Short mmCIF file of C-alpha atoms in Angstrom, two decimals:
data_model
loop_
_atom_site.label_atom_id
_atom_site.label_comp_id
_atom_site.label_asym_id
_atom_site.label_seq_id
_atom_site.Cartn_x
_atom_site.Cartn_y
_atom_site.Cartn_z
CA MET A 25 -6.60 15.78 -6.83
CA LYS A 26 -5.53 14.90 -10.38
CA GLU A 27 -4.85 11.33 -9.25
CA SER A 28 -8.04 10.91 -7.24
CA ARG A 29 -9.83 8.69 -9.75
CA GLU A 30 -6.83 6.38 -10.08
CA ARG A 31 -6.46 6.29 -6.30
CA VAL A 32 -10.10 5.30 -5.82
CA GLU A 33 -9.92 2.58 -8.46
CA GLU A 34 -6.71 1.18 -6.99
CA GLY A 35 -8.19 1.36 -3.50
CA VAL A 36 -11.16 -0.78 -4.55
CA THR A 37 -8.76 -3.30 -6.12
CA LEU A 38 -6.76 -3.37 -2.90
CA VAL A 39 -9.83 -4.05 -0.77
CA LYS A 40 -11.04 -6.82 -3.09
CA GLN A 41 -7.65 -8.51 -2.98
CA ALA A 42 -7.60 -8.22 0.81
CA TRP A 43 -11.00 -9.90 0.96
CA ALA A 44 -9.93 -12.71 -1.39
CA ASN A 45 -7.03 -14.21 0.58
CA PRO A 46 -6.02 -14.84 4.20
CA THR A 47 -3.05 -12.49 3.79
CA LEU A 48 -2.55 -9.48 1.53
CA GLU A 49 0.22 -9.04 -1.02
CA PHE A 50 -0.17 -5.74 -2.85
CA LYS A 51 2.12 -3.42 -4.79
CA SER A 52 0.68 0.05 -5.10
CA ARG A 53 1.28 3.14 -7.19
CA PHE A 54 0.25 5.40 -4.34
CA ARG A 55 0.71 3.45 -1.09
CA PRO A 56 3.56 1.58 0.60
CA ALA A 57 3.94 -2.05 -0.47
CA MET A 58 1.90 -4.50 1.61
CA SER A 59 3.09 -8.02 2.28
CA GLY A 60 1.78 -10.74 4.56
CA LEU A 61 -0.93 -8.54 6.12
CA PRO A 62 -3.72 -10.69 7.60
CA LEU A 63 -7.40 -9.84 7.24
CA LEU A 64 -9.27 -10.52 10.48
CA PRO A 65 -12.00 -11.53 10.75
CA PRO A 66 -12.43 -13.16 7.33
CA ILE A 67 -15.38 -11.99 5.25
CA TYR A 68 -18.65 -13.93 5.38
CA GLN A 69 -20.18 -12.94 2.02
CA LYS A 70 -18.74 -14.63 -1.08
CA PRO A 71 -17.05 -13.73 -3.32
CA HIS A 72 -17.09 -10.48 -1.34
CA PRO A 73 -19.55 -8.02 0.23
CA PRO A 74 -21.45 -5.68 -2.12
CA ILE A 75 -19.44 -2.66 -3.22
CA TRP A 76 -21.06 0.76 -3.42
CA VAL A 77 -19.42 3.69 -5.24
CA ALA A 78 -20.37 7.29 -4.55
CA CYS A 79 -20.75 9.33 -7.76
CA LEU A 80 -21.58 13.00 -8.03
CA LEU A 81 -21.00 14.86 -11.30
CA SER A 82 -18.52 13.11 -13.58
CA PRO A 83 -20.03 10.82 -16.25
CA GLU A 84 -16.82 8.79 -16.09
CA SER A 85 -17.55 7.86 -12.47
CA PHE A 86 -21.03 6.55 -13.29
CA GLU A 87 -19.64 4.67 -16.30
CA TRP A 88 -16.83 3.01 -14.33
CA THR A 89 -19.14 2.05 -11.48
CA ALA A 90 -21.51 0.31 -13.90
CA GLN A 91 -18.70 -1.27 -15.90
CA GLU A 92 -17.31 -2.88 -12.75
CA GLY A 93 -20.77 -4.01 -11.64
CA TYR A 94 -20.83 -2.00 -8.43
CA ASN A 95 -23.90 -0.46 -6.83
CA LEU A 96 -24.47 3.29 -7.12
CA LEU A 97 -24.59 5.74 -4.22
CA TYR A 98 -25.70 9.20 -5.30
CA VAL A 99 -26.19 12.39 -3.28
CA ALA A 100 -28.73 14.44 -5.22
CA TYR A 101 -29.63 17.44 -3.06
CA HIS A 102 -27.39 19.83 -5.01
CA VAL A 103 -29.33 19.47 -8.29
CA ASP A 104 -32.92 19.59 -9.46
CA HIS A 105 -34.81 16.33 -9.80
CA ALA A 106 -34.53 16.22 -13.61
CA ILE A 107 -30.74 16.41 -13.47
CA ALA A 108 -30.60 13.69 -10.81
CA VAL A 109 -32.75 11.48 -13.02
CA GLU A 110 -30.40 12.13 -15.96
CA ARG A 111 -27.34 11.10 -13.93
CA ILE A 112 -29.01 7.98 -12.60
CA GLY A 113 -29.76 7.27 -16.23
CA TRP A 114 -26.04 7.43 -17.03
CA TYR A 115 -25.51 4.54 -14.64
CA ARG A 116 -28.49 2.50 -15.84
CA ASP A 117 -27.51 2.99 -19.50
CA ALA A 118 -23.93 1.99 -18.75
CA LEU A 119 -25.11 -1.19 -17.04
CA ARG A 120 -26.92 -2.19 -20.22
CA LYS A 121 -23.93 -1.17 -22.34
CA HIS A 122 -21.66 -3.49 -20.38
CA GLY A 123 -24.08 -6.40 -20.52
CA ARG A 124 -25.31 -6.13 -16.93
CA ARG A 125 -28.90 -6.44 -15.73
CA ILE A 126 -30.28 -3.33 -14.06
CA GLU A 127 -32.38 -5.43 -11.68
CA ASP A 128 -29.22 -7.05 -10.29
CA HIS A 129 -27.88 -3.72 -9.04
CA GLU A 130 -28.89 -1.21 -6.39
CA ILE A 131 -29.21 2.56 -6.65
CA CYS A 132 -29.25 4.45 -3.37
CA CYS A 133 -29.88 8.20 -3.28
CA VAL A 134 -29.29 10.27 -0.17
CA TYR A 135 -31.65 13.12 0.66
CA HIS A 136 -32.12 15.51 3.53
CA ALA A 137 -35.30 14.29 5.20
CA HIS A 138 -37.77 15.81 7.64
CA PHE A 139 -41.42 15.00 8.23
CA ILE A 140 -44.25 16.89 9.88
CA GLU A 141 -47.75 15.82 10.92
CA ARG A 142 -49.53 17.18 7.83
CA ASP A 143 -48.79 18.91 4.54
CA ASP A 144 -47.87 22.48 5.52
CA ASP A 145 -45.08 24.04 3.45
CA GLU A 146 -44.92 27.23 5.50
CA ARG A 147 -44.43 25.37 8.77
CA LEU A 148 -41.89 23.04 7.18
CA GLN A 149 -39.88 26.02 5.98
CA GLN A 150 -39.89 27.53 9.47
CA ILE A 151 -38.41 24.31 10.85
CA VAL A 152 -35.82 23.30 8.25
CA HIS A 153 -34.60 26.34 6.36
CA LYS A 154 -32.11 27.66 8.91
CA PRO A 155 -30.53 24.21 9.49
CA MET A 156 -30.46 23.56 5.73
CA SER A 157 -28.74 26.91 5.12
CA GLU A 158 -26.17 26.07 7.78
CA TYR A 159 -25.51 22.73 6.13
CA ALA A 160 -24.99 24.39 2.74
CA ALA A 161 -22.67 27.01 4.21
CA ALA A 162 -20.57 24.32 5.87
CA GLY A 163 -20.24 22.54 2.53
CA LEU A 164 -19.02 25.70 0.83
CA GLU A 165 -16.52 26.31 3.61
CA ALA A 166 -15.17 22.78 3.30
CA ALA A 167 -14.74 23.23 -0.48
CA ARG A 168 -13.04 26.64 -0.44
CA LYS A 169 -10.05 25.19 -2.32
CA PRO A 170 -11.44 24.63 -5.84
CA PRO A 171 -10.99 21.11 -7.19
CA ASP A 172 -8.89 20.41 -10.25
CA PRO A 173 -11.05 21.58 -13.21
CA THR A 174 -9.93 18.71 -15.43
CA ALA A 175 -10.39 15.85 -12.98
CA TYR A 176 -13.54 17.38 -11.47
CA LYS A 177 -15.54 18.73 -14.38
CA GLY A 178 -18.72 20.51 -13.35
CA TYR A 179 -18.02 20.91 -9.63
CA GLU A 180 -18.61 24.65 -9.94
CA GLN A 181 -22.27 23.74 -10.60
CA ARG A 182 -22.42 22.02 -7.23
CA ASP A 183 -21.05 25.07 -5.43
CA ALA A 184 -23.41 27.41 -7.29
CA GLY A 185 -26.34 25.26 -6.19
CA GLN A 186 -25.28 25.58 -2.57
CA ARG A 187 -24.89 29.36 -2.77
CA LYS A 188 -28.41 29.76 -4.16
CA PHE A 189 -30.14 28.02 -1.29
CA GLU A 190 -33.64 29.38 -0.97
CA PHE A 191 -36.38 27.07 0.36
CA GLU A 192 -37.99 26.98 -3.08
CA SER A 193 -34.71 25.86 -4.66
CA TYR A 194 -34.56 22.58 -2.72
CA PHE A 195 -38.17 21.80 -1.76
CA PRO A 196 -39.71 19.56 -2.91
CA GLY A 197 -37.45 18.25 -5.68
CA ARG A 198 -34.07 18.02 -3.92
CA VAL A 199 -35.17 16.64 -0.55
CA LEU A 200 -37.54 14.16 1.06
CA MET A 201 -39.68 16.38 3.26
CA GLY A 202 -43.22 17.34 4.14
CA GLY A 203 -46.34 15.75 5.54
CA PRO A 204 -47.12 12.04 5.14
CA LYS A 205 -48.99 12.44 1.84
CA GLN A 206 -46.20 14.52 0.35
CA ALA A 207 -43.53 12.07 1.54
CA VAL A 208 -45.31 8.99 0.20
CA GLU A 209 -45.80 10.61 -3.20
CA ARG A 210 -42.15 11.71 -3.29
CA ILE A 211 -40.95 8.20 -2.48
CA ARG A 212 -43.14 6.78 -5.25
CA VAL A 213 -41.57 9.25 -7.69
CA LEU A 214 -38.07 8.24 -6.62
CA ARG A 215 -38.92 4.58 -6.97
CA ASP A 216 -40.32 5.14 -10.46
CA VAL A 217 -37.02 6.61 -11.71
CA GLY A 218 -35.08 3.53 -10.62
CA ILE A 219 -33.97 4.36 -7.09
CA THR A 220 -34.05 1.15 -5.05
CA GLN A 221 -32.87 2.50 -1.69
CA ILE A 222 -33.15 5.90 0.00
CA GLY A 223 -30.66 7.21 2.53
CA MET A 224 -32.20 9.83 4.80
CA LEU A 225 -29.97 12.59 6.15
CA VAL A 226 -32.08 13.55 9.17
CA ASP A 227 -29.57 15.41 11.36
CA PHE A 228 -28.39 18.58 9.61
CA GLY A 229 -27.35 22.02 10.80
CA SER A 230 -28.82 23.11 14.13
CA LEU A 231 -32.03 21.10 13.75
CA PRO A 232 -33.08 20.32 17.36
CA GLN A 233 -32.92 16.73 18.55
CA ALA A 234 -36.59 16.84 19.56
CA GLU A 235 -37.56 17.78 15.99
CA ILE A 236 -35.44 14.96 14.58
CA MET A 237 -37.05 12.38 16.85
CA ARG A 238 -40.57 13.67 16.14
CA SER A 239 -39.85 13.47 12.41
CA LEU A 240 -38.62 9.87 12.69
CA GLU A 241 -41.73 8.90 14.67
CA ILE A 242 -43.93 10.36 11.92
CA PHE A 243 -41.95 8.47 9.30
CA ALA A 244 -42.24 5.18 11.18
CA GLY A 245 -45.94 5.53 11.95
CA GLU A 246 -47.43 7.45 9.03
CA ILE A 247 -45.13 6.94 6.02
CA LEU A 248 -43.20 3.68 6.20
CA PRO A 249 -46.29 1.43 6.29
CA HIS A 250 -47.38 2.90 2.92
CA VAL A 251 -44.03 2.52 1.15
CA ARG A 252 -42.49 -0.58 2.73
CA ASP A 253 -43.42 -2.84 -0.17
CA LEU A 254 -42.75 -0.47 -3.08
#
């Protein structure tokens, strides 16, 4: 775990070198040496496809992502909206610091998403709270071994947020949920803080497939037409 940041940075360098030449020559600190490995098929986008880096809590991750000119992928459901805005701000500020234009970069945030026919918080809670609680419990189980406190500063805050998982703690500010009016307004708020793309986590916990499909139909018919051009 202490080497995770260095491993990620080297891994990105490895991938970029693999994309750059017909065969790969790479000496690694953490992996076996690679020599003469072909990349098939060759990449289409030049100089290479866009690179997205997932950041969570560490300011250093947001800083490095901006310094290298990569796009930001952020999962924000574990913190309140104001904290998510602050961390997105770390990335945007670092872009400016390193002489990069914010408008040339993408920020994608991932949110649990579920939509119902009209604004009705009580009905929404009846549908999503059990699956959301199951999702949070699975995350805590997967993270039973605590991360290195030096390399992963602040991760205890993430776990605390998942333990305190009442409906009021995540709705509306940590998710994209509700009736069409609520969803459109929430998307406008996200757009206004600099988020350029939204990833919707629609299949979580034991949420029934029929509910997922109904939610997606509501999104396509009642929400997307109002936000497509934001």
